[in-house]
Short mmCIF file of C-alpha atoms and ligand atoms in Angstrom, two decimals:
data_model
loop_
_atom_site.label_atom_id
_atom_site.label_comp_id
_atom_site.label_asym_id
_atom_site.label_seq_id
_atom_site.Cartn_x
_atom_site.Cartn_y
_atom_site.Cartn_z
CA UNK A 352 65.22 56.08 80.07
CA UNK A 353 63.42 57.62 83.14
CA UNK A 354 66.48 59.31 84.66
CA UNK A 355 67.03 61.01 81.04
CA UNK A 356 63.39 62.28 80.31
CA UNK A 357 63.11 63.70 83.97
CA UNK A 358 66.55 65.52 83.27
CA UNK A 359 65.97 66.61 79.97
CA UNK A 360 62.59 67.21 78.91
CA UNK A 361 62.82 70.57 77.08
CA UNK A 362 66.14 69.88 75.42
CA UNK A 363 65.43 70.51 71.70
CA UNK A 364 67.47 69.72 68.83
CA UNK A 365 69.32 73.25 68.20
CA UNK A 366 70.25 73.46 71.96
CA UNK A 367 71.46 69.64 72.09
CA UNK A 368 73.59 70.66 68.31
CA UNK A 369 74.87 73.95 70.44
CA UNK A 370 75.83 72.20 73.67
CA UNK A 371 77.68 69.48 71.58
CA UNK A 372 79.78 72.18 69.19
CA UNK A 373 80.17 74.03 72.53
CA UNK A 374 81.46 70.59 74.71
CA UNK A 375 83.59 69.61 71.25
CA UNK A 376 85.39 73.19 71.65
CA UNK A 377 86.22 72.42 74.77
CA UNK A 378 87.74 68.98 74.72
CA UNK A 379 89.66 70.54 71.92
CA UNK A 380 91.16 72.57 74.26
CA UNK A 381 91.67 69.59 76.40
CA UNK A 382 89.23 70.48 78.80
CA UNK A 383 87.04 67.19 79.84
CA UNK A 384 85.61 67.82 83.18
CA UNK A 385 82.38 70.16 83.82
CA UNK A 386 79.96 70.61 86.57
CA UNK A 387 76.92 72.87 86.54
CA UNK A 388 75.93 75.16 88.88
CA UNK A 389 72.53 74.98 89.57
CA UNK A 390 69.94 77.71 88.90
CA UNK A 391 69.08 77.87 92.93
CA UNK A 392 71.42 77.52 96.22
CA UNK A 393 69.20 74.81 96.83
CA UNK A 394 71.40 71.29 96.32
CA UNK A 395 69.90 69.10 93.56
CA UNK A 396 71.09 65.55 93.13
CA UNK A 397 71.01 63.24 90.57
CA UNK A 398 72.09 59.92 90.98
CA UNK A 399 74.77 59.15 89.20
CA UNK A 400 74.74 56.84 86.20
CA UNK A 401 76.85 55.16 84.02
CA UNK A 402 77.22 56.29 80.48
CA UNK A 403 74.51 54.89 78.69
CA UNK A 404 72.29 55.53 75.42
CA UNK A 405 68.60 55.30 75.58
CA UNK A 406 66.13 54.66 73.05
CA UNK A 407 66.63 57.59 70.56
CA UNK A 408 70.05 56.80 70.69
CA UNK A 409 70.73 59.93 73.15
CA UNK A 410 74.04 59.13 75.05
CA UNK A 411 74.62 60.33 78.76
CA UNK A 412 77.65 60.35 81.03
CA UNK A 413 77.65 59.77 84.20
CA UNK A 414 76.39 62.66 86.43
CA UNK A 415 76.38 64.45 90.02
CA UNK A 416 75.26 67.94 90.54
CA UNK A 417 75.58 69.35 93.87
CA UNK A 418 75.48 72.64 94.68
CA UNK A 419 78.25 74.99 95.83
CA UNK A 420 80.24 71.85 96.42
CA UNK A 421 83.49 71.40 94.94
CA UNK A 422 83.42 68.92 92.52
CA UNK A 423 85.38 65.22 92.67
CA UNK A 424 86.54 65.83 88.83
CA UNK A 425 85.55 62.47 86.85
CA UNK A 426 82.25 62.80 88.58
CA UNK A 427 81.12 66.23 87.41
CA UNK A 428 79.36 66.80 84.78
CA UNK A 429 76.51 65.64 82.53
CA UNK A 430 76.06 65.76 78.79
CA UNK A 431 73.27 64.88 76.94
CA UNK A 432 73.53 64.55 73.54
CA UNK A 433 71.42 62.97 70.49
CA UNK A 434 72.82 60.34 68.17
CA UNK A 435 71.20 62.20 65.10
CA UNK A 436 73.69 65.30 66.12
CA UNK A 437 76.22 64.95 63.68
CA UNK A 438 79.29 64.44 65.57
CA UNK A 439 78.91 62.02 67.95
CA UNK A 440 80.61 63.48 71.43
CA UNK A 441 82.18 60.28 72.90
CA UNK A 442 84.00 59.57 69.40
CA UNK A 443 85.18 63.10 70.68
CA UNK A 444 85.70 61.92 74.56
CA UNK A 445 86.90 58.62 73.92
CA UNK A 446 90.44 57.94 73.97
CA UNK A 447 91.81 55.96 70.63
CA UNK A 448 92.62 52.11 71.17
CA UNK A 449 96.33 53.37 69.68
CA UNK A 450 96.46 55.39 72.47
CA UNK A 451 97.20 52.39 74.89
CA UNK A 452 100.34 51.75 73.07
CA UNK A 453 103.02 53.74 73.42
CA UNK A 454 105.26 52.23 70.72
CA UNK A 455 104.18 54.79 67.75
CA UNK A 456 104.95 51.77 64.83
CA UNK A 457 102.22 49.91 66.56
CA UNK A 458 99.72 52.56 66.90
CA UNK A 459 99.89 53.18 63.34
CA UNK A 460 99.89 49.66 62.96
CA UNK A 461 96.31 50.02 64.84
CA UNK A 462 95.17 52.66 62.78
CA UNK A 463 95.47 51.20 59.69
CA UNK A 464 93.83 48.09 60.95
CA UNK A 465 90.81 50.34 61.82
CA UNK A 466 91.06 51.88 58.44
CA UNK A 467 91.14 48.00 56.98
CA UNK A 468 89.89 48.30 53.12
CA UNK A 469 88.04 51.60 53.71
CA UNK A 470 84.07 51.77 51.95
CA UNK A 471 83.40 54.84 54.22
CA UNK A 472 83.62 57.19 51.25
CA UNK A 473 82.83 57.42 47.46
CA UNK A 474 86.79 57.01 46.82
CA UNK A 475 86.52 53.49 47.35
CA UNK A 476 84.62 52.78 43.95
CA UNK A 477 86.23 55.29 41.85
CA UNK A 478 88.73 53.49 40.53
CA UNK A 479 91.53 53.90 43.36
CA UNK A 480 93.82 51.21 43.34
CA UNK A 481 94.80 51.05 47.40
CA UNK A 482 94.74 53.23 50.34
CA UNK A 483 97.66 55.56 50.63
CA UNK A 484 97.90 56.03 54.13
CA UNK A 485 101.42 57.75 54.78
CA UNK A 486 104.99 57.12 54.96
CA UNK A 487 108.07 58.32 57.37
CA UNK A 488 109.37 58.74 60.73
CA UNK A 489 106.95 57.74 63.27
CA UNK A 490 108.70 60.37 65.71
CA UNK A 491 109.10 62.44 62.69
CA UNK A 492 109.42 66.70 64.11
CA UNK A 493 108.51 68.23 60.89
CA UNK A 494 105.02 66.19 59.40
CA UNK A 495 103.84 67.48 55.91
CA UNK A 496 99.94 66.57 54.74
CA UNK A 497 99.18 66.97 51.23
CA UNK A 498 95.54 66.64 49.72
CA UNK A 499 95.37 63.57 47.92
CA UNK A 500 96.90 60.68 46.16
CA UNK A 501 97.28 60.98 42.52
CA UNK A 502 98.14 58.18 39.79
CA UNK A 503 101.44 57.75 41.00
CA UNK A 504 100.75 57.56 44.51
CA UNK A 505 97.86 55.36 43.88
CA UNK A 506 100.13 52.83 42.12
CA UNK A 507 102.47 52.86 44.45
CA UNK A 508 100.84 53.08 48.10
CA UNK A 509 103.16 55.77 48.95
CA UNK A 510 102.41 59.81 49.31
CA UNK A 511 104.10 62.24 46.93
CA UNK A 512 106.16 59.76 44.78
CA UNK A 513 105.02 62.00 41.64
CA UNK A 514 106.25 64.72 40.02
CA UNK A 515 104.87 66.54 43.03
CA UNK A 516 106.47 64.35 45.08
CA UNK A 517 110.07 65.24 43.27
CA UNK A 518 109.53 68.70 44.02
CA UNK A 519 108.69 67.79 47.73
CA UNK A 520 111.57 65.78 47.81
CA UNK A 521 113.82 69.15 47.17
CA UNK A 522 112.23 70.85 49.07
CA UNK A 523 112.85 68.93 52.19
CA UNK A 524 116.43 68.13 50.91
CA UNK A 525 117.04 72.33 50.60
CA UNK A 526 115.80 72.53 54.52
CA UNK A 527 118.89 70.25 55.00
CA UNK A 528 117.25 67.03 55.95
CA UNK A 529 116.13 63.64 54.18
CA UNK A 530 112.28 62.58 53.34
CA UNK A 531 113.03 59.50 55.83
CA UNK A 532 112.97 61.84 58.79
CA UNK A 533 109.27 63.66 57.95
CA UNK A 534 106.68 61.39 57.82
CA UNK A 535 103.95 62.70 55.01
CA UNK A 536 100.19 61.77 54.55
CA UNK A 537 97.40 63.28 52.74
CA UNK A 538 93.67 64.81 53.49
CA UNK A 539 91.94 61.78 51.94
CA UNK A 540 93.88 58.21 51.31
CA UNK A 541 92.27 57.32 48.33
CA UNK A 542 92.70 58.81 44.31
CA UNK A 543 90.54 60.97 43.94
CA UNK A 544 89.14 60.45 40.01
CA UNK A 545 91.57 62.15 37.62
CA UNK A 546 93.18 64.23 40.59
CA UNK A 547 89.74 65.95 40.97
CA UNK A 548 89.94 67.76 44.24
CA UNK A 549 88.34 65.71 46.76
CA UNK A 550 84.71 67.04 48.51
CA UNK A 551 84.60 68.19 51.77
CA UNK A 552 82.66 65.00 52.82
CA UNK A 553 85.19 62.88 51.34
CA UNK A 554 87.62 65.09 53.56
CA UNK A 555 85.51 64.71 56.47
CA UNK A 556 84.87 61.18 56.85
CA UNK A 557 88.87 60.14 56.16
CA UNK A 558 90.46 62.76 58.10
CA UNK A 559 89.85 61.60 61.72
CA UNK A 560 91.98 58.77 60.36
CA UNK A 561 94.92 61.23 59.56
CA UNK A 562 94.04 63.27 62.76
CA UNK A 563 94.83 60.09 64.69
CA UNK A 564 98.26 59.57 62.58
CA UNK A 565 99.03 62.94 64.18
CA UNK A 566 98.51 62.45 67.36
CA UNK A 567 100.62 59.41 67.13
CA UNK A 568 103.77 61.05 65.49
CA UNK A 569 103.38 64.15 67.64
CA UNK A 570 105.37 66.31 65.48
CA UNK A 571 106.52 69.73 66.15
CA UNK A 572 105.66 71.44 62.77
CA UNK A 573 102.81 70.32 60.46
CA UNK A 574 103.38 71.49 57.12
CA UNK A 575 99.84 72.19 55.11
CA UNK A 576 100.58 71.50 51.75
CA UNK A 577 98.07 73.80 49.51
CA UNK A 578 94.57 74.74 50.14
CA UNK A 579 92.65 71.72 50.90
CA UNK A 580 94.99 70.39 53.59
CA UNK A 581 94.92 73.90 55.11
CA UNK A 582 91.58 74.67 55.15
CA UNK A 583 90.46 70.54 56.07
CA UNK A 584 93.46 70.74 59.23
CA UNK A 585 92.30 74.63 60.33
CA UNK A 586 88.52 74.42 60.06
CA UNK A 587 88.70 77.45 58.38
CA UNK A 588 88.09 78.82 54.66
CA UNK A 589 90.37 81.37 52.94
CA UNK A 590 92.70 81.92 50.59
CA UNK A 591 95.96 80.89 49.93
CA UNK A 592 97.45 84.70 50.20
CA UNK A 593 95.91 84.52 53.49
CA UNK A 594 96.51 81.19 54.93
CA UNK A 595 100.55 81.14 54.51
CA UNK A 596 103.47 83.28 56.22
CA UNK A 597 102.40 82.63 59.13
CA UNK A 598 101.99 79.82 62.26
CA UNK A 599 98.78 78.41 63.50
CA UNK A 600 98.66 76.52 67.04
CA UNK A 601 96.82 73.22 65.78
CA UNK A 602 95.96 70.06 68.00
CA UNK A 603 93.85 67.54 66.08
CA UNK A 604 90.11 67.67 66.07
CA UNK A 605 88.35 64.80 67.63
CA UNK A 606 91.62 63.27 69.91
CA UNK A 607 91.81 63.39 73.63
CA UNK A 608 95.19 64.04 74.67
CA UNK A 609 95.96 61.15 76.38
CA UNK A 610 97.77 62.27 79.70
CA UNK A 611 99.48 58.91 80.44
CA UNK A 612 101.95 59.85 83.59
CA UNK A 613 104.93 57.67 81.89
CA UNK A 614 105.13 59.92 78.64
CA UNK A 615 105.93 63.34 77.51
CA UNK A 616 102.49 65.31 77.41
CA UNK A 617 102.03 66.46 74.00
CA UNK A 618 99.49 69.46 73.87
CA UNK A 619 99.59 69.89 70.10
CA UNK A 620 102.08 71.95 67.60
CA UNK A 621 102.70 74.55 65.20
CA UNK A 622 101.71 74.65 61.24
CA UNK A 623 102.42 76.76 58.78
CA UNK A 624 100.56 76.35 55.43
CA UNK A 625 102.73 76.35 51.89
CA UNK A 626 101.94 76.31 48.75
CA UNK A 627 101.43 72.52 47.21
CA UNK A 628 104.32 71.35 45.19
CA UNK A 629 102.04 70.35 42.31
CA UNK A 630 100.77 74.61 42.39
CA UNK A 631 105.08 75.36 42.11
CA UNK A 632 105.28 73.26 39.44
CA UNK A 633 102.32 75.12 37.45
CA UNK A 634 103.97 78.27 39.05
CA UNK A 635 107.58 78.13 39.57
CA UNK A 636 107.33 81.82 40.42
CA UNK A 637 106.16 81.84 43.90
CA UNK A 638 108.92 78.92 44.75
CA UNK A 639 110.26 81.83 46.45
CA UNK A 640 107.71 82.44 48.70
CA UNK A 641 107.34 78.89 49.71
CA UNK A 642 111.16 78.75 50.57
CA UNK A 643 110.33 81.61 52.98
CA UNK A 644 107.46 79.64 54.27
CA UNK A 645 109.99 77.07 55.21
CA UNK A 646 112.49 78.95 56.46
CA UNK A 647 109.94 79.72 58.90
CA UNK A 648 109.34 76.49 59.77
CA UNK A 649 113.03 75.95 60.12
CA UNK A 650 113.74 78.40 62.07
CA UNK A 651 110.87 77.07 64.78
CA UNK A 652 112.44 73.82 64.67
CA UNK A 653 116.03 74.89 65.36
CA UNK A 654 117.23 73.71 61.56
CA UNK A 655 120.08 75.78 59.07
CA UNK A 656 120.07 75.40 55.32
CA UNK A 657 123.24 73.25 54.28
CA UNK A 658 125.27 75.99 52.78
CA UNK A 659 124.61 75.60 48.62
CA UNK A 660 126.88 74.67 46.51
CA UNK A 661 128.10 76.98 43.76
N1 URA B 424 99.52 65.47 45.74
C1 URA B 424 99.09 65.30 46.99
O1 URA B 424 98.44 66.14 47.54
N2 URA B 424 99.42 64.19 47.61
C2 URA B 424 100.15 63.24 47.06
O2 URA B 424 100.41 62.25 47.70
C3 URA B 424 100.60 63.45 45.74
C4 URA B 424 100.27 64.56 45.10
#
């Protein structure tokens, strides 16, 4: 594609990896729009062209640079980026098809169409019985994500039905509210073998799916239940110790905010990370701490403990 060679002949690899991480950072921050100065006062145009992909599969959006000129927004900027970079920047850009509907049933409905009977991942020939893709209030305030379906889960098509899932149950009930009003998912959908923990590529490749579940239920408070929900939602590797007691600010990874005039704009929320239910049950000793985690989380969302009964 002429227009792309004569823009960006030097643009190798590493730099085109950079700029991507770089433009990803920024949409996560909700920030779509850029224009470049250029290196001289002297105005440099390029005609602007549609988004297209050339030959080696390296995607362009439409450009204008002009110098010291203010910018028309959804004309600014230019982005080059090549198909064999890892994350491909207008899955980042692009806004979901659920994301046109504003009734959240149907957009999950939508995105568990697009998940259909998922082969993107080992999981699917592994022995799992059926995707587990999440349960609850599809306005739900207070989301929790666990890590993965186990036996019970994967008989059942529902998250945290287990033993776990009692324990979860309680949990919720001691914050003074039912399961019905959270809606819960997990990391990856499928069992992983005998509750092995699942890889980070497994992780990877199903949580945009659970990513997009979020940004349909819009909670207030996500709830990180244990270390690989933590560490897949945060982008981030460290211990438990050091991942709970506090709130992070989270929006998820890969979604436009879709700024639709007619609805509330929803920028992201809170989440706290807890230890997993199935860890308390190994550990009953730190249920303590993980009540404290919650009272944190109740406290953000305006809730009181029923008074217990004696
Ligand atoms: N553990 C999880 O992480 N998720 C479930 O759904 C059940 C147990």
């Amino acid at each position: 594609m002429l227009f792309l060679s004569a823009m960006l002949p030097t643009l190798d690899p590493e730099l085109r990896r950079a700029l991507a991480a770089r433009i990803r950072y920024y949409n996560e921050m909700g920030i779509y729009d850029f224009y470049r100065r250029p290196p001289s006062d002297r105005a440099v145009e390029i005609a602007a062209a549609p988004i297209a992909v050339d030959e080696e599969g390296i995607a362009v959006l439409q450009q204008t640079f002009v110098t010291g000129v203010e910018m028309s927004p959804r004309k600014a900027t230019a982005v080059a980026v090549s198909r064999a970079v890892e994350e491909n920047i207008f899955e980042v850009i692009a806004l979901k098809p659920e994301q046109s509907v504003s009734d959240p049933v149907e957009a999950l409905k939508i995105i568990r169409e697009d998940l259909g009977d998922c082969t993107r991942c080992v999981l699917h020939k592994q022995g799992r019985k059926q995707i587990v893709f999440g349960v609850g209030n599809p306005k739900a305030e207070l989301m929790f994500v666990g890590e993965g379906p186990g036996a019970d889960e994967d008989a059942q098509g529902e998250p945290f039905v287990g033993r776990a899932g009692q324990l979860l149950n309680n949990m919720i009930k001691a914050m003074g509210i039912e399961r019905e009003q959270v809606y819960i998912a997990n990391i990856v959908k499928c069992r992983p073998p005998g509750n092995r923990t699942p890889e980070r590529e497994e992780c990877a490749t199903c949580s945009p799916f659970l990513m997009r579940q979020i940004a349909v239920v819009k909670p207030k408070v996500i709830v990180a239940l244990g270390a690989v929900a933590a560490k897949t939602l945060l982008a981030m590797s460290a211990s438990m110790m050091q991942l709970r007691g506090r709130f992070y600010e989270f929006r998820p990874a890969g979604i436009r905010m879709n700024d639709r005039s007619n609805e509330p704009r929803w920028d992201g929320c809170k989440l706290a990370v807890i230890y997993h239910p199935a860890f308390l049950l190994r550990d009953p000793r730190q249920k303590g701490e993980a009540w404290k985690d919650l009272q944190m989380v109740m406290k953000e969302l305006g809730m009181k403990a029923p008074k217990q009964n004696t």
